[in-house]
Coordinates of C-alpha atoms in Angstrom, one line a residue:
M1 CA 92.7 -37.3 45.3
P2 CA 95.1 -36.8 48.2
R3 CA 97.7 -34.2 47.4
I4 CA 101.3 -35.4 47.1
P5 CA 103.6 -32.6 48.1
Q6 CA 105.1 -30.9 45.1
A7 CA 108.5 -30.9 46.8
F8 CA 108.4 -34.7 46.9
I9 CA 107.6 -35.0 43.2
D10 CA 110.5 -32.6 42.5
E11 CA 112.8 -34.7 44.5
L12 CA 111.5 -38.0 43.0
L13 CA 112.0 -36.7 39.5
A14 CA 115.5 -35.5 40.4
R15 CA 116.4 -39.0 41.6
A16 CA 114.7 -40.9 38.8
D17 CA 116.7 -42.1 35.9
I18 CA 114.3 -42.1 32.9
V19 CA 116.9 -44.0 30.8
D20 CA 117.0 -46.8 33.3
L21 CA 113.2 -46.8 33.6
V22 CA 112.5 -46.8 29.9
G23 CA 115.4 -49.2 29.3
S24 CA 113.8 -51.7 31.6
R25 CA 110.9 -52.0 29.2
V26 CA 112.3 -50.9 25.8
T27 CA 115.7 -51.7 24.2
L28 CA 117.6 -48.4 24.0
K29 CA 120.6 -47.5 21.9
K30 CA 123.0 -44.6 22.7
Q31 CA 122.8 -41.9 20.0
G32 CA 124.7 -38.7 20.7
R33 CA 123.6 -37.3 24.0
E34 CA 120.3 -39.2 23.9
Y35 CA 119.0 -42.7 23.5
S36 CA 116.8 -44.0 20.7
A37 CA 114.5 -47.0 20.2
C38 CA 111.5 -48.1 18.2
C39 CA 108.5 -46.4 19.8
P40 CA 106.7 -48.6 22.3
F41 CA 103.5 -46.7 21.6
H42 CA 103.1 -47.3 17.9
A43 CA 104.4 -49.8 15.4
E44 CA 107.5 -48.7 13.5
K45 CA 110.7 -50.2 12.0
T46 CA 112.9 -47.1 12.1
P47 CA 113.6 -45.7 15.6
S48 CA 111.9 -42.3 16.1
F49 CA 111.6 -42.6 19.9
F50 CA 114.2 -40.6 21.9
V51 CA 115.0 -40.4 25.6
S52 CA 117.0 -37.5 27.0
P53 CA 118.9 -38.2 30.3
Q54 CA 119.6 -34.4 30.5
K55 CA 116.0 -33.4 30.4
Q56 CA 114.6 -36.6 31.9
F57 CA 112.1 -36.5 29.0
Y58 CA 111.1 -38.8 26.2
H59 CA 109.6 -37.9 22.8
C60 CA 108.6 -39.8 19.7
F61 CA 108.9 -38.0 16.4
G62 CA 106.6 -40.5 14.8
C63 CA 103.4 -40.5 16.9
G64 CA 104.1 -37.5 19.1
A65 CA 104.2 -39.4 22.5
H66 CA 106.2 -37.4 25.0
G67 CA 106.5 -36.8 28.7
T68 CA 108.4 -37.5 31.9
A69 CA 109.1 -40.7 33.8
I70 CA 105.7 -40.3 35.4
S71 CA 104.0 -40.0 32.0
F72 CA 105.9 -43.0 30.7
L73 CA 104.7 -45.2 33.5
M74 CA 101.1 -43.9 33.1
E75 CA 101.2 -44.7 29.3
Y76 CA 103.3 -47.8 29.2
D77 CA 102.0 -49.5 32.4
N78 CA 98.5 -48.1 32.1
L79 CA 98.7 -46.5 35.6
D80 CA 97.0 -43.4 36.9
F81 CA 99.1 -40.5 38.2
I82 CA 99.1 -41.6 41.9
E83 CA 100.0 -45.2 40.9
A84 CA 102.8 -44.0 38.6
V85 CA 104.3 -41.8 41.4
E86 CA 104.1 -44.7 43.8
E87 CA 105.8 -47.1 41.3
L88 CA 108.6 -44.5 40.6
A89 CA 109.0 -44.0 44.4
R90 CA 109.3 -47.7 44.9
R91 CA 112.0 -48.0 42.3
A92 CA 113.8 -45.1 44.1
G93 CA 113.3 -46.6 47.6
M94 CA 111.2 -43.6 48.7
E95 CA 108.0 -43.4 50.7
V96 CA 105.2 -41.3 49.2
P97 CA 104.0 -38.7 51.7
R98 CA 100.5 -37.3 51.4
E99 CA 98.9 -34.2 52.6
N100 CA 95.3 -34.3 53.8
G101 CA 92.9 -32.9 51.2
P102 CA 89.8 -33.8 49.2
G103 CA 89.7 -37.6 48.7
H104 CA 92.4 -38.4 51.3
Q105 CA 90.0 -40.6 53.3
D106 CA 88.8 -42.3 50.2
T107 CA 92.3 -43.2 49.2
Q108 CA 92.9 -44.6 52.7
K109 CA 89.8 -46.8 52.3
L110 CA 91.1 -48.1 48.9
Q111 CA 94.4 -48.9 50.5
R112 CA 92.7 -50.8 53.2
L113 CA 90.7 -52.8 50.7
I114 CA 93.9 -53.8 48.9
A115 CA 95.6 -54.6 52.2
A116 CA 92.6 -56.9 53.0
Q117 CA 93.0 -58.7 49.6
E118 CA 96.7 -59.2 50.2
A119 CA 96.1 -60.6 53.7
A120 CA 93.4 -62.9 52.3
A121 CA 95.8 -64.1 49.6
N122 CA 98.4 -64.9 52.2
H123 CA 95.8 -66.8 54.2
F124 CA 94.7 -68.9 51.3
S125 CA 98.3 -69.6 50.3
E126 CA 99.0 -71.0 53.8
N127 CA 95.8 -73.0 53.7
L128 CA 96.9 -74.7 50.5
R129 CA 100.0 -76.0 52.2
R130 CA 97.9 -77.5 55.0
H131 CA 95.3 -79.3 52.9
P132 CA 96.5 -82.3 50.9
E133 CA 93.2 -82.6 49.0
A134 CA 93.8 -79.2 47.4
I135 CA 97.4 -80.0 46.6
N136 CA 96.4 -83.3 45.1
Y137 CA 93.8 -81.6 42.9
L138 CA 96.4 -79.3 41.5
R139 CA 98.8 -82.2 40.9
Q140 CA 96.1 -84.1 39.1
R141 CA 95.7 -81.1 36.8
G142 CA 99.5 -81.3 36.2
L143 CA 100.4 -78.1 38.1
S144 CA 103.8 -77.8 39.8
G145 CA 104.7 -76.1 43.0
E146 CA 106.6 -73.4 40.9
I147 CA 103.4 -72.5 39.1
A148 CA 101.4 -72.4 42.3
R149 CA 104.0 -70.1 43.8
D150 CA 104.3 -67.8 40.8
Y151 CA 100.5 -67.3 40.5
R152 CA 100.0 -67.3 44.3
L153 CA 97.4 -70.1 44.2
G154 CA 95.6 -70.8 47.4
F155 CA 92.7 -72.7 49.0
A156 CA 89.6 -71.6 50.9
T157 CA 88.4 -74.2 53.4
D158 CA 84.8 -75.2 53.6
A159 CA 84.4 -73.5 57.1
R160 CA 81.8 -70.8 57.3
D161 CA 84.1 -68.2 58.9
H162 CA 87.7 -69.4 58.6
L163 CA 88.8 -66.2 56.7
I164 CA 86.8 -63.9 59.0
R165 CA 88.5 -65.3 62.1
A166 CA 91.9 -65.1 60.5
L167 CA 91.6 -61.4 59.5
S168 CA 89.3 -60.1 62.2
G169 CA 92.2 -58.8 64.2
S170 CA 93.3 -56.5 61.3
F171 CA 90.1 -55.7 59.5
D172 CA 86.6 -54.9 60.7
E173 CA 83.4 -56.5 59.5
Q174 CA 82.5 -53.7 57.0
E175 CA 86.0 -53.7 55.5
L176 CA 85.8 -57.4 54.7
L177 CA 82.3 -56.9 53.2
N178 CA 83.5 -54.0 51.1
A179 CA 86.4 -56.0 49.9
G180 CA 84.0 -58.7 48.6
L181 CA 85.7 -61.3 50.9
T182 CA 82.5 -62.0 52.9
S183 CA 78.8 -62.1 52.3
R184 CA 75.8 -61.5 54.4
G185 CA 72.3 -63.0 53.9
D186 CA 69.0 -61.4 54.9
S187 CA 69.7 -62.3 58.5
G188 CA 72.6 -63.6 60.6
P189 CA 76.3 -62.7 60.7
P190 CA 78.5 -62.4 57.7
H191 CA 80.2 -65.5 56.3
D192 CA 83.2 -66.2 54.1
R193 CA 82.3 -65.7 50.4
F194 CA 84.8 -68.3 49.2
R195 CA 84.5 -71.8 50.7
G196 CA 85.9 -75.2 49.5
R197 CA 87.6 -73.6 46.5
I198 CA 90.9 -73.3 44.8
M199 CA 91.8 -69.6 44.9
F200 CA 93.3 -67.6 42.1
P201 CA 94.5 -64.2 43.2
I202 CA 93.9 -61.5 40.6
R203 CA 96.6 -58.8 40.5
D204 CA 96.7 -55.3 39.1
N205 CA 99.5 -53.8 37.0
R206 CA 101.7 -53.4 40.1
G207 CA 101.2 -56.9 41.3
R208 CA 98.8 -56.0 44.1
V209 CA 96.0 -58.5 44.8
V210 CA 92.7 -56.7 44.1
G211 CA 90.3 -59.7 43.9
F212 CA 90.0 -63.4 43.4
G213 CA 88.7 -66.0 41.1
A214 CA 87.7 -69.3 42.7
R215 CA 87.0 -72.8 41.4
L216 CA 85.0 -75.3 43.5
L217 CA 87.1 -78.2 44.5
G218 CA 84.2 -80.7 44.6
S219 CA 80.8 -80.9 43.0
G220 CA 78.2 -78.1 43.2
K221 CA 77.4 -74.7 41.8
P222 CA 78.6 -72.3 40.9
K223 CA 81.7 -74.0 39.7
Y224 CA 83.5 -70.6 39.3
L225 CA 83.1 -67.6 41.5
N226 CA 84.7 -64.1 41.2
T227 CA 85.0 -61.3 43.7
P228 CA 82.1 -59.0 43.2
E229 CA 82.6 -55.4 41.8
T230 CA 84.4 -53.3 44.4
P231 CA 86.1 -49.9 44.3
V232 CA 89.4 -51.7 43.4
F233 CA 88.1 -54.6 41.3
H234 CA 86.3 -54.2 38.0
K235 CA 85.8 -57.3 35.8
G236 CA 85.4 -55.2 32.7
Q237 CA 88.9 -53.7 33.1
I238 CA 91.2 -56.3 34.6
L239 CA 92.7 -59.4 33.1
Y240 CA 93.8 -62.5 34.9
G241 CA 97.5 -63.3 34.3
L242 CA 98.6 -60.0 32.7
Y243 CA 100.8 -59.1 35.6
E244 CA 102.4 -62.5 35.6
A245 CA 102.9 -62.5 31.8
R246 CA 104.7 -59.2 31.9
K247 CA 106.8 -60.3 34.8
A248 CA 107.8 -63.6 33.0
S249 CA 108.8 -61.7 29.8
P250 CA 109.4 -57.9 29.9
R251 CA 109.7 -58.0 26.1
L252 CA 106.4 -59.6 25.2
E253 CA 105.4 -59.5 21.6
E254 CA 102.2 -61.4 21.7
L255 CA 99.4 -62.2 24.2
L256 CA 97.0 -65.2 24.0
V257 CA 93.6 -64.3 25.3
V258 CA 91.7 -67.3 26.8
E259 CA 88.5 -67.7 28.7
G260 CA 89.4 -69.1 32.1
Y261 CA 92.0 -69.1 34.9
M262 CA 92.8 -72.8 34.5
D263 CA 93.6 -72.2 30.8
V264 CA 96.1 -69.5 31.9
I265 CA 97.6 -71.7 34.5
A266 CA 97.8 -74.8 32.3
L267 CA 99.5 -73.0 29.5
A268 CA 102.0 -71.5 32.0
Q269 CA 102.8 -75.0 33.2
F270 CA 103.7 -75.9 29.6
G271 CA 105.9 -72.9 29.1
L272 CA 103.4 -70.6 27.5
R273 CA 103.4 -67.7 30.0
N274 CA 101.9 -65.1 27.7
A275 CA 98.2 -66.1 28.3
V276 CA 95.6 -63.9 30.0
A277 CA 91.9 -64.4 30.7
T278 CA 88.9 -62.2 31.0
L279 CA 87.0 -62.9 34.2
G280 CA 83.8 -64.6 33.1
T281 CA 82.8 -61.6 31.0
S282 CA 82.9 -60.6 27.4
T283 CA 86.0 -58.8 26.1
T284 CA 85.6 -55.1 26.6
R285 CA 87.1 -52.0 25.1
D286 CA 89.0 -51.4 28.4
H287 CA 90.4 -54.9 28.2
L288 CA 91.7 -54.3 24.7
E289 CA 93.2 -50.9 25.4
R290 CA 95.1 -52.4 28.3
L291 CA 96.4 -55.3 26.2
F292 CA 97.5 -53.0 23.3
R293 CA 99.5 -51.0 25.8
V294 CA 101.6 -54.1 26.4
V295 CA 101.8 -55.7 22.9
Q296 CA 100.7 -55.0 19.3
R297 CA 99.6 -58.6 18.5
L298 CA 96.8 -60.5 20.2
V299 CA 95.4 -64.0 19.6
F300 CA 91.9 -64.8 20.9
C301 CA 91.3 -68.4 21.7
F302 CA 87.6 -69.5 21.8
D303 CA 85.7 -72.8 21.8
G304 CA 84.6 -73.8 18.3
D305 CA 80.9 -74.1 19.2
R306 CA 78.3 -71.5 18.5
A307 CA 78.9 -69.7 21.9
G308 CA 82.6 -69.5 21.1
H309 CA 81.9 -67.9 17.7
E310 CA 79.5 -65.5 19.2
A311 CA 82.1 -64.5 21.8
G312 CA 84.6 -64.0 19.1
W313 CA 82.3 -61.7 17.1
R314 CA 81.6 -59.6 20.2
A315 CA 85.4 -59.3 20.7
L316 CA 85.8 -58.3 17.1
E317 CA 83.1 -55.6 17.5
Q318 CA 85.0 -54.2 20.5
A319 CA 88.3 -54.3 18.7
L320 CA 87.6 -52.6 15.4
P321 CA 87.6 -49.0 16.8
L322 CA 91.1 -49.7 18.1
M323 CA 92.6 -51.4 15.0
R324 CA 95.0 -48.7 13.9
D325 CA 97.8 -49.8 11.5
G326 CA 100.5 -51.9 13.2
R327 CA 98.1 -53.7 15.6
Q328 CA 97.1 -57.2 14.9
I329 CA 94.3 -59.5 16.2
R330 CA 93.9 -63.1 15.2
F331 CA 91.2 -65.6 16.2
L332 CA 91.8 -69.3 17.0
F333 CA 88.6 -71.4 17.3
L334 CA 89.3 -74.8 18.8
Q335 CA 87.3 -78.0 18.2
E336 CA 83.9 -78.0 19.8
G337 CA 84.1 -79.0 23.5
E338 CA 87.9 -78.3 23.7
D339 CA 89.7 -75.6 25.5
P340 CA 93.4 -74.7 25.8
D341 CA 93.8 -76.5 29.1
T342 CA 92.6 -79.9 27.7
M343 CA 94.3 -79.4 24.4
V344 CA 97.8 -78.6 25.7
R345 CA 97.6 -81.6 28.1
R346 CA 96.6 -84.0 25.5
E347 CA 98.6 -82.8 22.5
G348 CA 101.4 -80.8 24.0
P349 CA 102.4 -77.1 23.5
E350 CA 103.8 -77.6 20.0
R351 CA 100.4 -78.5 18.7
L352 CA 98.9 -75.3 20.3
H353 CA 101.8 -73.3 18.8
E354 CA 100.9 -74.7 15.4
C355 CA 97.2 -73.8 15.9
I356 CA 98.2 -70.3 16.9
R357 CA 100.3 -69.9 13.7
Q358 CA 97.3 -71.0 11.7
S359 CA 94.9 -68.6 13.5
R360 CA 92.9 -66.3 11.3
P361 CA 93.3 -62.5 11.0
L362 CA 90.5 -60.2 12.3
S363 CA 89.8 -59.0 8.8
D364 CA 89.2 -62.5 7.5
V365 CA 86.9 -63.3 10.4
L366 CA 85.0 -60.0 9.7
M367 CA 84.5 -60.8 6.1
E368 CA 83.4 -64.4 6.6
G369 CA 81.1 -63.4 9.5
L370 CA 79.3 -60.8 7.3
R371 CA 79.0 -63.3 4.4
D372 CA 77.5 -65.9 6.8
R373 CA 75.0 -63.4 8.3
H374 CA 73.7 -62.0 5.0
D375 CA 72.5 -63.4 1.6
I376 CA 74.9 -61.7 -0.8
S377 CA 73.2 -63.3 -3.8
S378 CA 70.4 -60.7 -3.4
R379 CA 70.5 -57.0 -3.7
E380 CA 68.7 -56.6 -0.4
G381 CA 71.1 -59.0 1.3
R382 CA 74.1 -57.0 0.0
A383 CA 72.6 -53.8 1.1
A384 CA 72.0 -55.2 4.6
L385 CA 75.6 -56.4 4.7
G386 CA 76.7 -52.9 3.8
A387 CA 74.6 -51.4 6.5
E388 CA 76.0 -53.7 9.2
A389 CA 79.6 -53.3 7.9
S390 CA 79.2 -49.5 8.0
R391 CA 78.2 -49.7 11.6
L392 CA 81.1 -51.9 12.5
I393 CA 83.9 -49.9 10.9
R394 CA 82.7 -46.3 11.1
D395 CA 84.8 -45.8 14.2
M396 CA 87.8 -47.6 12.9
P397 CA 91.0 -45.4 12.7
E398 CA 92.1 -44.1 9.3
G399 CA 94.9 -46.1 7.8
L400 CA 95.8 -48.8 5.3
L401 CA 94.0 -51.6 7.1
R402 CA 90.7 -49.6 7.1
A403 CA 91.1 -48.8 3.4
Q404 CA 91.7 -52.4 2.5
I405 CA 88.7 -53.6 4.5
I406 CA 86.5 -50.9 2.9
N407 CA 87.6 -52.0 -0.6
E408 CA 86.7 -55.6 0.1
L409 CA 83.4 -54.7 1.8
A410 CA 82.5 -52.6 -1.1
Q411 CA 83.0 -55.6 -3.4
L412 CA 80.8 -57.7 -1.2
A413 CA 78.1 -55.0 -1.1
G414 CA 78.3 -54.6 -4.9
V415 CA 79.4 -51.0 -4.9
T416 CA 82.5 -48.9 -5.4
A417 CA 84.7 -48.0 -2.4
E418 CA 83.7 -44.3 -2.9
Q419 CA 80.0 -45.3 -2.9
F420 CA 80.4 -47.4 0.2
E421 CA 82.2 -44.6 2.1
H422 CA 79.6 -42.1 1.0
G423 CA 76.8 -44.4 2.2
M424 CA 78.6 -44.9 5.5
G425 CA 78.8 -41.2 6.0
Q426 CA 75.1 -40.8 5.4
R427 CA 74.2 -43.6 7.8
E428 CA 76.4 -42.0 10.5
T429 CA 74.5 -38.7 10.0
D430 CA 71.2 -40.5 10.3
S431 CA 72.0 -42.6 13.4
R432 CA 70.9 -40.1 16.0
E433 CA 68.7 -42.7 17.7
E434 CA 71.6 -45.1 18.2
P435 CA 73.3 -45.4 21.6
A436 CA 76.1 -42.9 22.1
R437 CA 79.5 -44.4 21.5
T438 CA 82.5 -43.7 23.7
P439 CA 84.5 -41.0 21.9
Q440 CA 88.1 -42.0 21.0
P441 CA 91.0 -39.7 21.6
P442 CA 92.3 -38.1 18.4
R443 CA 95.4 -39.9 17.1
P444 CA 98.5 -37.7 16.8
A445 CA 99.1 -36.6 13.2
P446 CA 102.2 -37.8 11.4
I447 CA 105.1 -35.5 12.1
A448 CA 105.2 -34.3 8.5
R449 CA 101.6 -33.0 8.9
R450 CA 102.0 -31.2 12.2
Q451 CA 101.9 -27.5 12.2
R452 CA 105.4 -26.1 12.9
L453 CA 105.4 -23.5 15.7
E454 CA 106.6 -20.1 14.8
I455 CA 109.9 -19.3 16.5
T456 CA 109.2 -16.3 18.8
P457 CA 111.5 -14.9 21.5
V458 CA 109.2 -16.3 24.1
R459 CA 109.1 -19.8 22.6
L460 CA 112.9 -19.7 22.1
A461 CA 113.5 -18.7 25.7
L462 CA 111.2 -21.3 27.1
S463 CA 112.8 -24.0 24.8
V464 CA 116.3 -23.1 26.0
L465 CA 115.2 -23.1 29.7
L466 CA 113.5 -26.5 29.3
D467 CA 116.7 -27.8 27.6
Q468 CA 119.0 -26.3 30.3
P469 CA 117.0 -25.0 33.4
S470 CA 120.3 -24.1 35.2
L471 CA 120.7 -21.2 32.8
A472 CA 118.0 -19.3 34.8
R473 CA 120.5 -18.7 37.6
E474 CA 122.6 -16.4 35.4
L475 CA 119.8 -14.1 34.2
G476 CA 119.5 -11.6 37.0
D477 CA 116.3 -9.6 37.4
T478 CA 113.5 -10.6 35.0
T479 CA 110.5 -9.3 36.9
W480 CA 109.9 -6.8 34.1
L481 CA 108.6 -9.7 32.0
G482 CA 105.5 -9.7 34.1
K483 CA 104.7 -6.2 32.8
L484 CA 105.2 -7.1 29.1
N485 CA 102.1 -7.5 27.0
T486 CA 102.9 -10.2 24.5
P487 CA 101.6 -13.8 24.0
G488 CA 103.1 -16.4 26.2
V489 CA 105.3 -14.1 28.2
Q490 CA 103.3 -14.8 31.4
T491 CA 104.3 -18.5 31.1
L492 CA 107.9 -17.5 30.7
A493 CA 107.7 -15.3 33.7
Q494 CA 106.1 -18.1 35.8
V495 CA 108.8 -20.6 34.7
L496 CA 111.6 -18.2 35.6
E497 CA 109.9 -17.4 39.0
T498 CA 109.6 -21.1 39.7
L499 CA 113.3 -21.7 38.8
G500 CA 114.3 -18.8 41.0
Q501 CA 112.6 -20.4 43.9
H502 CA 113.7 -23.9 43.0
P503 CA 117.1 -23.5 41.2
H504 CA 117.8 -27.2 41.0
L505 CA 114.5 -28.2 39.3
T506 CA 114.9 -30.5 36.3
T507 CA 113.1 -30.2 33.0
A508 CA 110.8 -33.1 34.1
G509 CA 110.1 -31.2 37.4
I510 CA 109.0 -28.1 35.4
L511 CA 106.8 -30.1 33.2
E512 CA 105.1 -31.9 36.1
R513 CA 104.2 -28.6 37.8
W514 CA 101.9 -27.8 34.8
R515 CA 100.6 -31.3 34.2
D516 CA 97.1 -31.5 32.7
S517 CA 96.9 -27.8 31.9
E518 CA 97.0 -25.9 28.6
T519 CA 100.3 -24.3 29.7
G520 CA 101.7 -27.8 30.4
R521 CA 100.7 -29.0 26.9
H522 CA 102.5 -26.0 25.4
L523 CA 105.6 -26.7 27.5
L524 CA 105.6 -30.3 26.4
K525 CA 105.8 -29.2 22.8
L526 CA 108.6 -26.8 23.5
A527 CA 110.5 -29.4 25.5
Q528 CA 111.0 -31.4 22.3
W529 CA 113.4 -28.8 21.0
R530 CA 117.0 -29.8 20.6
P531 CA 119.8 -27.5 19.6
P532 CA 121.8 -28.6 16.6
P533 CA 125.0 -30.3 17.6
S534 CA 127.0 -27.5 16.0
E535 CA 125.2 -24.9 18.1
E536 CA 125.2 -26.6 21.6
D537 CA 127.9 -24.3 22.9
S538 CA 125.9 -21.2 21.9
V539 CA 122.7 -22.2 23.7
P540 CA 123.2 -19.7 26.6
Q541 CA 123.6 -16.9 24.0
L542 CA 120.3 -17.9 22.4
L543 CA 118.6 -17.3 25.7
Q544 CA 120.3 -14.0 26.2
D545 CA 119.4 -12.9 22.7
A546 CA 115.7 -13.9 23.2
L547 CA 115.5 -12.0 26.4
K548 CA 117.3 -9.0 24.8
R549 CA 114.6 -8.9 22.1
L550 CA 111.9 -9.1 24.8
R551 CA 113.5 -6.4 26.8
Q552 CA 113.5 -4.1 23.7
Q553 CA 109.8 -4.9 23.3
Y554 CA 109.2 -4.0 26.9
L555 CA 111.1 -0.7 26.7
Q556 CA 109.2 0.2 23.5
Q557 CA 105.9 -0.7 25.2
R558 CA 106.8 1.3 28.3
T559 CA 107.8 4.3 26.2
E560 CA 104.5 4.3 24.3
D561 CA 102.5 3.9 27.5
L562 CA 104.2 6.9 29.1
L563 CA 103.8 9.1 26.0
A564 CA 100.1 8.2 25.9
R565 CA 99.7 9.0 29.6
A566 CA 101.5 12.3 29.1
S567 CA 99.0 13.3 26.4
R568 CA 96.2 12.9 28.8
A569 CA 97.6 14.2 32.1
A570 CA 100.9 15.4 33.7
L571 CA 103.4 12.8 34.5
T572 CA 105.0 12.5 37.9
D573 CA 108.7 13.5 38.3
D574 CA 109.8 9.9 38.4
E575 CA 107.8 9.1 35.3
K576 CA 109.2 12.2 33.5
A577 CA 112.8 11.0 34.4
E578 CA 112.0 7.5 33.2
L579 CA 110.6 8.7 29.9
K580 CA 113.6 11.0 29.3
T581 CA 115.9 8.0 29.8
L582 CA 113.9 5.8 27.5
L583 CA 113.8 8.4 24.7
A584 CA 117.6 9.1 25.1
S585 CA 118.4 5.4 24.8
K586 CA 116.4 5.2 21.6
G587 CA 118.3 8.2 20.2

């Protein structure tokens, strides 16, 4: 990863307004010196999510989510660190500088790949305007110019090297191959991958084109063609239409997951701009995690034939480990041979809305699917059902939904809930030969269960400094802290040294300097501290008191050290004078 200069991150966080950033995605309400909202990272009815403009920091007392503006973009928009910094810089009108380092050339290559995709999207868009046959096709499908514009639809001509000739002045042959825009056979020069097709640019979370879907305009095979896997395009992770859905409605509550680009486009034409599509692949865990970062309610729409039901079951299997309380998934199986595109054109959007309202919850689909797959009239069939059910739900998060499902599964299997859970635990122990499952990160414990940190002078001093970093300017010499032997004091010394070198550093700037470290995780916890309203004026005194207690510990430690050394050997004159002063101060 190329190194972004620390000074730039400090300046970026100093300019960023976390209230404005979070408020663009979540409805905030002023509450004292902070802002509150229902947490965007877990389902709740009573606001426990707070944003501090003073600290440039957010924290949820319900699920424990916390961090800086960079962290919020990473979590809410599902960005990596570099992408979050770039997005924050874009909002601030700043250009991200980079220092050469490990991975710098790789990042430049990725940027070139994305630049090639953007250039290709512009080329295809211009082509669409020049080719009436492509425009007529879209009109016959009922699409307007507005939809074509919003989704950046385009057209690839049937010429063998039309795109190559258009982009050859900006990108070399290998770059176009690496971007998946061209292909090469066993012999001969490269040729355009997409020819004679309507082009559907596929955009990432920031709206950058990273690949394409393409539909053949005439007859032939394959009807649909995607960009192959590239360093910036992974079919198992990206969803068509997700960027456009979020852009159309920043306060999305529900997403409709369909199977094709034309379904997404057709629904958008009829005003349903909350549809996304997987790219010719089954729904993956990565897909679901990205979707649940945006909304808490999903509706999967499948054909009503056997293939559609099998696809729905695969999606259910992927979803169960992510189904914590508050999240909802429903399934809509259309009539056989029908898809959202044809249905909305023939019967209108209200009929589809009605079908969505009548869609079935994941738990119902799970129960019916298990009953259909096993003969519950026999003991053996009920045991087999229990075995499959155990496999499906063993990674499901603890909660009310899981408990309800277990109770009903136990009834189907003809056992008590306790027996079912006991058997599930045994099967998990005996499943060493099963493929390894992707471990899920631990969920934050409810706030009532979390262990309270003991208030020590070090923690109090750090909490105050994270609340008001400017107080460090008034402390004078604190280098003696580096000689004190007590837990956490080295972190305090490092924070004070950093604030001495960068006196205008914000709370967010401090936290970002220790990102992804054990020290950083400790500082994040301490940054949640807020002084009681009645004691806000006494916060500077709290810092002074904490340092006074640490100073007393240091003097006691230094006295004991000198006395121990004097018992072993003669002290120097300076040491004798220091010891005399220390003993006198104690008397």
